[in-house]
PDB file of C-alpha atoms and ligand atoms in Angstrom:
ATOM      1  CA  MET A   1      26.325 -83.123 -69.600  1.00 47.00           C
ATOM      2  CA  ALA A   2      27.421 -86.795 -69.514  1.00 52.00           C
ATOM      3  CA  ARG A   3      25.620 -88.958 -71.888  1.00 53.00           C
ATOM      4  CA  ALA A   4      24.263 -91.517 -68.933  1.00 49.00           C
ATOM      5  CA  SER A   5      21.738 -88.456 -67.894  1.00 50.00           C
ATOM      6  CA  ARG A   6      21.287 -86.831 -71.350  1.00 50.00           C
ATOM      7  CA  ASN A   7      19.440 -90.741 -72.047  1.00 48.00           C
ATOM      8  CA  ARG A   8      17.217 -90.663 -68.891  1.00 48.00           C
ATOM      9  CA  GLU A   9      16.023 -86.772 -70.329  1.00 46.00           C
ATOM     10  CA  ARG A  10      15.430 -88.299 -73.602  1.00 46.00           C
ATOM     11  CA  ALA A  11      13.608 -91.315 -71.999  1.00 49.00           C
ATOM     12  CA  ALA A  12      11.393 -89.363 -70.113  1.00 75.00           C
ATOM     13  CA  ARG A  13       9.205 -88.371 -72.963  1.00 82.00           C
ATOM     14  CA  ARG A  14       7.938 -89.866 -75.906  1.00 84.00           C
ATOM     15  CA  GLY A  15       8.945 -88.470 -78.737  1.00 92.00           C
ATOM     16  CA  LEU A  16       6.526 -86.948 -81.454  1.00 96.00           C
ATOM     17  CA  MET A  17       6.124 -86.810 -85.129  1.00 97.00           C
ATOM     18  CA  LEU A  18       6.657 -83.423 -86.612  1.00 98.00           C
ATOM     19  CA  VAL A  19       4.938 -82.825 -90.416  1.00 98.00           C
ATOM     20  CA  LEU A  20       6.016 -80.349 -92.994  1.00 97.00           C
ATOM     21  CA  SER A  21       4.189 -80.446 -96.164  1.00 96.00           C
ATOM     22  CA  SER A  22       3.562 -77.667 -98.412  1.00 93.00           C
ATOM     23  CA  PRO A  23       3.354 -77.284-102.063  1.00 88.00           C
ATOM     24  CA  SER A  24       6.750 -77.625-103.943  1.00 80.00           C
ATOM     25  CA  GLY A  25       9.006 -74.782-103.551  1.00 80.00           C
ATOM     26  CA  ALA A  26       7.666 -73.044-100.427  1.00 87.00           C
ATOM     27  CA  GLY A  27      10.697 -73.247 -98.705  1.00 87.00           C
ATOM     28  CA  LYS A  28       9.867 -76.529 -96.547  1.00 91.00           C
ATOM     29  CA  THR A  29      13.573 -78.414 -97.273  1.00 89.00           C
ATOM     30  CA  THR A  30      14.940 -75.185 -96.081  1.00 92.00           C
ATOM     31  CA  LEU A  31      13.340 -75.155 -92.800  1.00 96.00           C
ATOM     32  CA  SER A  32      13.767 -79.203 -92.759  1.00 95.00           C
ATOM     33  CA  ARG A  33      17.560 -78.457 -93.391  1.00 94.00           C
ATOM     34  CA  LEU A  34      17.685 -75.964 -90.536  1.00 97.00           C
ATOM     35  CA  LEU A  35      16.215 -77.760 -88.051  1.00 98.00           C
ATOM     36  CA  LEU A  36      18.160 -80.721 -88.471  1.00 97.00           C
ATOM     37  CA  LYS A  37      21.249 -78.690 -87.940  1.00 97.00           C
ATOM     38  CA  ALA A  38      19.570 -76.964 -85.240  1.00 98.00           C
ATOM     39  CA  ASP A  39      18.247 -80.063 -82.808  1.00 97.00           C
ATOM     40  CA  ARG A  40      19.942 -82.820 -82.003  1.00 95.00           C
ATOM     41  CA  ASN A  41      17.274 -84.685 -81.151  1.00 96.00           C
ATOM     42  CA  VAL A  42      15.378 -84.367 -84.137  1.00 98.00           C
ATOM     43  CA  GLU A  43      15.988 -87.197 -86.958  1.00 97.00           C
ATOM     44  CA  LEU A  44      14.920 -87.252 -90.757  1.00 97.00           C
ATOM     45  CA  SER A  45      12.074 -89.995 -91.844  1.00 98.00           C
ATOM     46  CA  VAL A  46      14.042 -90.741 -94.776  1.00 98.00           C
ATOM     47  CA  SER A  47      11.584 -91.970 -97.704  1.00 98.00           C
ATOM     48  CA  VAL A  48      11.325 -94.637-100.043  1.00 98.00           C
ATOM     49  CA  THR A  49      10.136 -93.095-103.520  1.00 98.00           C
ATOM     50  CA  THR A  50      10.060 -94.982-107.371  1.00 98.00           C
ATOM     51  CA  ARG A  51      11.144 -91.282-108.430  1.00 96.00           C
ATOM     52  CA  PRO A  52      14.157 -90.680-110.369  1.00 96.00           C
ATOM     53  CA  ARG A  53      17.585 -89.874-107.959  1.00 96.00           C
ATOM     54  CA  ARG A  54      18.384 -85.718-108.886  1.00 90.00           C
ATOM     55  CA  ARG A  55      21.732 -84.220-108.619  1.00 88.00           C
ATOM     56  CA  GLY A  56      23.016 -83.878-105.615  1.00 91.00           C
ATOM     57  CA  GLU A  57      21.036 -86.426-103.972  1.00 93.00           C
ATOM     58  CA  ILE A  58      22.116 -88.912-101.956  1.00 96.00           C
ATOM     59  CA  ASP A  59      21.070 -92.223-101.791  1.00 98.00           C
ATOM     60  CA  GLY A  60      20.174 -93.179 -97.892  1.00 97.00           C
ATOM     61  CA  ARG A  61      20.291 -89.000 -97.154  1.00 95.00           C
ATOM     62  CA  ASP A  62      17.623 -87.489 -98.951  1.00 94.00           C
ATOM     63  CA  TYR A  63      15.391 -90.549-100.220  1.00 97.00           C
ATOM     64  CA  HIS A  64      15.958 -94.711-100.600  1.00 98.00           C
ATOM     65  CA  PHE A  65      15.448 -94.880-104.574  1.00 98.00           C
ATOM     66  CA  ILE A  66      13.994 -98.063-105.256  1.00 98.00           C
ATOM     67  CA  ASP A  67      11.947 -99.880-108.027  1.00 98.00           C
ATOM     68  CA  ARG A  68       8.504-100.244-108.445  1.00 98.00           C
ATOM     69  CA  PRO A  69       8.372-104.381-107.163  1.00 98.00           C
ATOM     70  CA  ARG A  70      10.052-103.607-103.948  1.00 98.00           C
ATOM     71  CA  PHE A  71       7.652-100.425-103.389  1.00 98.00           C
ATOM     72  CA  GLU A  72       4.834-102.579-104.043  1.00 98.00           C
ATOM     73  CA  ALA A  73       6.349-105.645-101.811  1.00 98.00           C
ATOM     74  CA  MET A  74       7.414-103.334 -98.724  1.00 98.00           C
ATOM     75  CA  ALA A  75       3.496-101.686 -98.740  1.00 98.00           C
ATOM     76  CA  GLU A  76       1.787-105.551 -99.111  1.00 98.00           C
ATOM     77  CA  ALA A  77       4.171-106.369 -96.206  1.00 98.00           C
ATOM     78  CA  GLY A  78       2.783-103.550 -93.799  1.00 97.00           C
ATOM     79  CA  GLU A  79       6.902-101.907 -93.790  1.00 98.00           C
ATOM     80  CA  LEU A  80       4.795 -98.872 -94.867  1.00 98.00           C
ATOM     81  CA  LEU A  81       3.268 -96.264 -92.405  1.00 97.00           C
ATOM     82  CA  GLU A  82       1.917 -94.092 -95.126  1.00 97.00           C
ATOM     83  CA  TRP A  83       2.351 -94.132 -98.746  1.00 98.00           C
ATOM     84  CA  ALA A  84       0.685 -91.959-101.499  1.00 97.00           C
ATOM     85  CA  GLU A  85       1.444 -91.378-105.313  1.00 95.00           C
ATOM     86  CA  VAL A  86       2.481 -88.080-106.294  1.00 90.00           C
ATOM     87  CA  PHE A  87       3.782 -86.463-109.688  1.00 84.00           C
ATOM     88  CA  GLY A  88       3.157 -89.737-111.090  1.00 91.00           C
ATOM     89  CA  HIS A  89       5.619 -91.599-108.504  1.00 96.00           C
ATOM     90  CA  ARG A  90       5.117 -93.564-105.341  1.00 98.00           C
ATOM     91  CA  TYR A  91       6.286 -92.570-101.901  1.00 98.00           C
ATOM     92  CA  GLY A  92       6.458 -94.105 -98.830  1.00 98.00           C
ATOM     93  CA  THR A  93       7.919 -93.323 -94.587  1.00 98.00           C
ATOM     94  CA  PRO A  94       9.194 -97.166 -93.820  1.00 98.00           C
ATOM     95  CA  ARG A  95       7.181 -97.829 -90.719  1.00 96.00           C
ATOM     96  CA  ARG A  96      10.557 -99.424 -88.536  1.00 96.00           C
ATOM     97  CA  PRO A  97      12.795 -96.092 -87.627  1.00 96.00           C
ATOM     98  CA  VAL A  98       9.693 -93.976 -86.456  1.00 96.00           C
ATOM     99  CA  GLU A  99       9.185 -96.416 -84.019  1.00 93.00           C
ATOM    100  CA  ARG A 100      12.279 -97.127 -82.869  1.00 93.00           C
ATOM    101  CA  ALA A 101      13.025 -92.943 -82.421  1.00 94.00           C
ATOM    102  CA  LEU A 102      10.250 -92.375 -81.039  1.00 91.00           C
ATOM    103  CA  ARG A 103      10.348 -95.183 -78.034  1.00 88.00           C
ATOM    104  CA  ALA A 104      13.668 -93.546 -77.410  1.00 90.00           C
ATOM    105  CA  GLY A 105      12.115 -90.275 -77.106  1.00 90.00           C
ATOM    106  CA  ARG A 106      13.276 -88.641 -80.343  1.00 95.00           C
ATOM    107  CA  ASP A 107      11.174 -86.537 -82.544  1.00 97.00           C
ATOM    108  CA  VAL A 108      11.006 -88.057 -86.088  1.00 98.00           C
ATOM    109  CA  LEU A 109      10.571 -85.204 -88.900  1.00 98.00           C
ATOM    110  CA  PHE A 110       8.668 -85.761 -92.069  1.00 97.00           C
ATOM    111  CA  ASP A 111       8.971 -84.110 -95.491  1.00 95.00           C
ATOM    112  CA  ILE A 112       5.614 -85.674 -96.695  1.00 95.00           C
ATOM    113  CA  ASP A 113       2.169 -84.512 -98.831  1.00 93.00           C
ATOM    114  CA  TRP A 114      -1.139 -83.652 -97.395  1.00 95.00           C
ATOM    115  CA  GLN A 115      -1.726 -87.502 -98.401  1.00 96.00           C
ATOM    116  CA  GLY A 116       0.491 -88.701 -96.540  1.00 97.00           C
ATOM    117  CA  THR A 117      -0.495 -86.633 -93.531  1.00 97.00           C
ATOM    118  CA  GLN A 118      -4.249 -87.909 -93.480  1.00 96.00           C
ATOM    119  CA  GLN A 119      -2.503 -91.290 -92.942  1.00 97.00           C
ATOM    120  CA  LEU A 120      -1.086 -90.718 -90.072  1.00 96.00           C
ATOM    121  CA  ARG A 121      -3.385 -88.719 -88.707  1.00 94.00           C
ATOM    122  CA  GLU A 122      -5.621 -91.675 -88.563  1.00 92.00           C
ATOM    123  CA  LYS A 123      -3.033 -94.176 -87.340  1.00 90.00           C
ATOM    124  CA  VAL A 124      -0.994 -92.029 -84.841  1.00 87.00           C
ATOM    125  CA  ARG A 125      -3.256 -88.994 -84.001  1.00 81.00           C
ATOM    126  CA  THR A 126      -1.860 -88.514 -80.489  1.00 88.00           C
ATOM    127  CA  ASP A 127       2.338 -88.430 -81.428  1.00 92.00           C
ATOM    128  CA  LEU A 128       1.594 -86.352 -84.666  1.00 96.00           C
ATOM    129  CA  VAL A 129       1.762 -82.668 -84.736  1.00 98.00           C
ATOM    130  CA  SER A 130       1.411 -80.712 -88.597  1.00 98.00           C
ATOM    131  CA  VAL A 131       2.462 -78.080 -89.979  1.00 98.00           C
ATOM    132  CA  PHE A 132       1.494 -76.680 -93.446  1.00 97.00           C
ATOM    133  CA  ILE A 133       3.788 -74.210 -95.053  1.00 96.00           C
ATOM    134  CA  LEU A 134       2.514 -71.711 -97.802  1.00 95.00           C
ATOM    135  CA  PRO A 135       4.647 -69.387-100.136  1.00 93.00           C
ATOM    136  CA  PRO A 136       4.119 -65.563 -99.502  1.00 93.00           C
ATOM    137  CA  THR A 137       3.514 -64.918-103.296  1.00 92.00           C
ATOM    138  CA  VAL A 138       2.182 -67.197-106.497  1.00 88.00           C
ATOM    139  CA  LYS A 139       5.775 -65.306-107.747  1.00 90.00           C
ATOM    140  CA  GLU A 140       8.217 -66.303-105.052  1.00 89.00           C
ATOM    141  CA  LEU A 141       7.229 -69.804-105.632  1.00 87.00           C
ATOM    142  CA  GLU A 142       8.392 -69.534-108.644  1.00 86.00           C
ATOM    143  CA  ARG A 143      10.872 -67.937-108.663  1.00 86.00           C
ATOM    144  CA  ARG A 144      12.126 -70.576-105.323  1.00 84.00           C
ATOM    145  CA  LEU A 145      10.900 -73.277-108.251  1.00 81.00           C
ATOM    146  CA  LYS A 146      12.804 -72.128-110.986  1.00 82.00           C
ATOM    147  CA  ARG A 147      15.951 -71.395-109.014  1.00 79.00           C
ATOM    148  CA  ARG A 148      16.042 -74.637-107.890  1.00 71.00           C
ATOM    149  CA  ALA A 149      15.774 -75.841-111.590  1.00 66.00           C
ATOM    150  CA  GLN A 150      16.392 -79.556-110.907  1.00 64.00           C
ATOM    151  CA  ASP A 151      13.403 -80.417-113.049  1.00 62.00           C
ATOM    152  CA  SER A 152      13.102 -79.789-116.399  1.00 70.00           C
ATOM    153  CA  ARG A 153      10.576 -76.757-117.091  1.00 70.00           C
ATOM    154  CA  ASP A 154       7.552 -78.762-117.582  1.00 72.00           C
ATOM    155  CA  ILE A 155       8.221 -80.173-114.593  1.00 76.00           C
ATOM    156  CA  ILE A 156       8.568 -76.655-113.070  1.00 79.00           C
ATOM    157  CA  GLY A 157       4.880 -76.059-114.824  1.00 82.00           C
ATOM    158  CA  SER A 158       2.860 -78.851-113.949  1.00 79.00           C
ATOM    159  CA  ARG A 159       4.368 -78.142-110.384  1.00 78.00           C
ATOM    160  CA  MET A 160       3.113 -74.653-109.917  1.00 84.00           C
ATOM    161  CA  ALA A 161      -0.046 -76.086-111.385  1.00 84.00           C
ATOM    162  CA  LYS A 162      -0.284 -78.479-108.825  1.00 83.00           C
ATOM    163  CA  ALA A 163       0.476 -76.057-106.090  1.00 87.00           C
ATOM    164  CA  ALA A 164      -3.336 -74.543-106.178  1.00 85.00           C
ATOM    165  CA  GLY A 165      -4.502 -78.121-105.173  1.00 89.00           C
ATOM    166  CA  GLU A 166      -2.198 -79.241-102.721  1.00 90.00           C
ATOM    167  CA  MET A 167      -2.639 -75.455-100.960  1.00 92.00           C
ATOM    168  CA  SER A 168      -5.883 -76.360-100.677  1.00 94.00           C
ATOM    169  CA  HIS A 169      -5.254 -78.865 -97.315  1.00 96.00           C
ATOM    170  CA  TRP A 170      -4.068 -76.089 -95.563  1.00 96.00           C
ATOM    171  CA  PRO A 171      -7.139 -76.342 -92.795  1.00 96.00           C
ATOM    172  CA  GLU A 172      -6.395 -80.196 -92.201  1.00 96.00           C
ATOM    173  CA  TYR A 173      -2.907 -78.755 -90.246  1.00 97.00           C
ATOM    174  CA  ASP A 174      -2.711 -78.092 -86.761  1.00 97.00           C
ATOM    175  CA  TYR A 175      -0.281 -74.687 -87.540  1.00 98.00           C
ATOM    176  CA  VAL A 176       0.318 -73.208 -90.370  1.00 98.00           C
ATOM    177  CA  ILE A 177       3.291 -70.729 -91.129  1.00 97.00           C
ATOM    178  CA  VAL A 178       3.666 -67.922 -94.131  1.00 96.00           C
ATOM    179  CA  ASN A 179       7.223 -68.527 -95.477  1.00 95.00           C
ATOM    180  CA  ARG A 180       7.977 -64.437 -96.173  1.00 94.00           C
ATOM    181  CA  ASP A 181      11.344 -64.695 -94.483  1.00 95.00           C
ATOM    182  CA  VAL A 182      13.280 -68.023 -94.045  1.00 95.00           C
ATOM    183  CA  ASP A 183      15.041 -66.990 -90.785  1.00 97.00           C
ATOM    184  CA  ALA A 184      11.427 -65.835 -88.983  1.00 98.00           C
ATOM    185  CA  ALA A 185       9.683 -69.335 -90.124  1.00 97.00           C
ATOM    186  CA  PHE A 186      12.546 -70.994 -88.681  1.00 98.00           C
ATOM    187  CA  ALA A 187      12.052 -69.656 -85.768  1.00 98.00           C
ATOM    188  CA  GLU A 188       8.360 -69.902 -85.736  1.00 98.00           C
ATOM    189  CA  VAL A 189       8.870 -73.912 -86.434  1.00 98.00           C
ATOM    190  CA  ARG A 190      11.045 -74.536 -82.838  1.00 98.00           C
ATOM    191  CA  ALA A 191       8.547 -72.589 -81.248  1.00 98.00           C
ATOM    192  CA  ILE A 192       6.318 -74.846 -82.051  1.00 98.00           C
ATOM    193  CA  LEU A 193       8.243 -77.747 -81.227  1.00 98.00           C
ATOM    194  CA  ALA A 194       9.300 -76.906 -78.383  1.00 97.00           C
ATOM    195  CA  ALA A 195       5.323 -75.876 -77.251  1.00 97.00           C
ATOM    196  CA  GLU A 196       4.651 -79.711 -78.073  1.00 96.00           C
ATOM    197  CA  ARG A 197       7.489 -80.998 -76.586  1.00 95.00           C
ATOM    198  CA  LEU A 198       6.045 -79.752 -73.195  1.00 94.00           C
ATOM    199  CA  ARG A 199       2.592 -81.181 -73.731  1.00 93.00           C
ATOM    200  CA  ARG A 200       1.497 -83.164 -70.550  1.00 92.00           C
ATOM    201  CA  GLU A 201       1.217 -86.222 -72.272  1.00 87.00           C
ATOM    202  CA  ARG A 202       4.318 -86.220 -73.961  1.00 88.00           C
ATOM    203  CA  GLN A 203       5.925 -85.868 -70.893  1.00 89.00           C
ATOM    204  CA  THR A 204       5.705 -89.412 -69.306  1.00 85.00           C
ATOM    205  CA  SER A 205       7.631 -89.602 -66.154  1.00 88.00           C
ATOM    206  CA  LEU A 206       5.881 -86.436 -65.015  1.00 90.00           C
ATOM    207  CA  SER A 207       3.899 -87.496 -62.062  1.00 90.00           C
ATOM    208  CA  ALA A 208       7.122 -89.618 -60.625  1.00 91.00           C
ATOM    209  CA  PHE A 209       8.452 -86.364 -60.775  1.00 91.00           C
ATOM    210  CA  VAL A 210       5.482 -84.533 -59.104  1.00 94.00           C
ATOM    211  CA  ARG A 211       5.562 -87.536 -56.434  1.00 95.00           C
ATOM    212  CA  ALA A 212       9.402 -87.323 -55.548  1.00 94.00           C
ATOM    213  CA  LEU A 213       8.688 -83.128 -55.270  1.00 95.00           C
ATOM    214  CA  GLN A 214       5.774 -83.707 -53.023  1.00 96.00           C
ATOM    215  CA  ALA A 215       7.906 -86.327 -50.534  1.00 96.00           C
ATOM    216  CA  LYS A 216      10.029 -83.939 -50.040  1.00 95.00           C
ATOM    217  CA  LEU A 217       7.527 -81.102 -48.855  1.00 92.00           C
TER     218      LEU A 217
HETATM  219  P1  5GP B   1      10.199 -84.475-104.208  1.00 72.35           P
HETATM  220  O1  5GP B   1       9.923 -85.367-105.255  1.00 72.35           O
HETATM  221  O2  5GP B   1      10.272 -83.029-104.992  1.00 72.35           O
HETATM  222  O3  5GP B   1      10.959 -84.806-103.433  1.00 72.35           O
HETATM  223  O4  5GP B   1       8.472 -84.638-102.976  1.00 72.35           O
HETATM  224  C1  5GP B   1       7.551 -84.285-103.737  1.00 72.35           C
HETATM  225  C2  5GP B   1       6.504 -84.541-102.819  1.00 72.35           C
HETATM  226  O5  5GP B   1       6.081 -85.572-102.483  1.00 72.35           O
HETATM  227  C3  5GP B   1       6.846 -83.596-102.188  1.00 72.35           C
HETATM  228  O6  5GP B   1       5.400 -83.100-101.089  1.00 72.35           O
HETATM  229  C4  5GP B   1       6.855 -84.195-100.790  1.00 72.35           C
HETATM  230  O7  5GP B   1       7.330 -83.934 -99.104  1.00 72.35           O
HETATM  231  C5  5GP B   1       6.691 -85.636-101.133  1.00 72.35           C
HETATM  232  N1  5GP B   1       6.657 -86.646-100.265  1.00 72.35           N
HETATM  233  C6  5GP B   1       8.114 -87.450-100.209  1.00 72.35           C
HETATM  234  N2  5GP B   1       8.105 -88.227 -99.115  1.00 72.35           N
HETATM  235  C7  5GP B   1       7.030 -88.958 -99.265  1.00 72.35           C
HETATM  236  C8  5GP B   1       6.374 -89.632 -98.610  1.00 72.35           C
HETATM  237  O8  5GP B   1       7.448 -91.229 -97.833  1.00 72.35           O
HETATM  238  N3  5GP B   1       5.077 -89.831 -98.368  1.00 72.35           N
HETATM  239  C9  5GP B   1       4.476 -88.719 -98.534  1.00 72.35           C
HETATM  240  N4  5GP B   1       2.866 -89.160 -98.934  1.00 72.35           N
HETATM  241  N5  5GP B   1       4.467 -88.020 -99.527  1.00 72.35           N
HETATM  242  C10 5GP B   1       5.701 -88.001 -99.884  1.00 72.35           C
END
C-alpha cells in the first residue's frame, strides 16, 4: 500500500490507549514485546523512572532513566500523564508522545501498574482500553520471577509478597486474561485490540464514508 493511502487510513480513526497491567512475572512484558513486533500501528509509551537500569535494559527503549529531582520537575510541570511510586521508585508516563501518537491515529501501549491505570481512567476514559493479565498459578509466577532473576532474592521475595495486593485490582479493568499459554494469551490481546479499533466512536470518518456510499445509491 502506498504511504499516502496508508496515512489516510490511519487518520480515519483516533488511536487508543491499550494498558496492560499485571503483577510482575505474569508475562506482561513478553506480551507487550510480541504485540509491538506484530503490529506496526502500535507504539510503546516509554516511561520515565528513577529506578536503576537493569542489565540488558537500554535507556530510551525500556525506560528513560532519570533522577528524582528531574522526575519531580516533570511532574510539577504537568509533563506526566500519570505517575506512581512502585517498589520504592517513581515511574511516570510522558504526556507529549502519547498525545502525538493518538492524534496521528496510532495506538499506544502502556506497561503500567494499577495506580497509573486509575489515573488514566479518570483523565482519558474514552481512549482507554485496559487489560489485566493474571498468572495461572502462584508457582508459575514464582518460576517466572526466578527465571528472570535480574533482581536480588530479596526483591523477588518482596515482589511475590506484593503480587497478592496487585492482583486484587483485576475488577477495575475492562478485560482480564489468564496467561496459561503465551500464544493463546497473545491471540486474546490481539482480538481485544481488533474489536476495540472497530468501535463506532473511534472511527472518526464513518459518517462521511456512509454519506458517500448513500450518494451512489
Ligand atoms: P519494573 O521495575 O519491573 O520495570 O516495573 C515495576 C512496575 O512498575 C510494573 O508493574 C510496571 O508496569 C510499573 N510501571 C512501569 N512504568 C510505569 C509508569 O509509567 N507508570 C506507572 N504507574 N507504573 C509503571
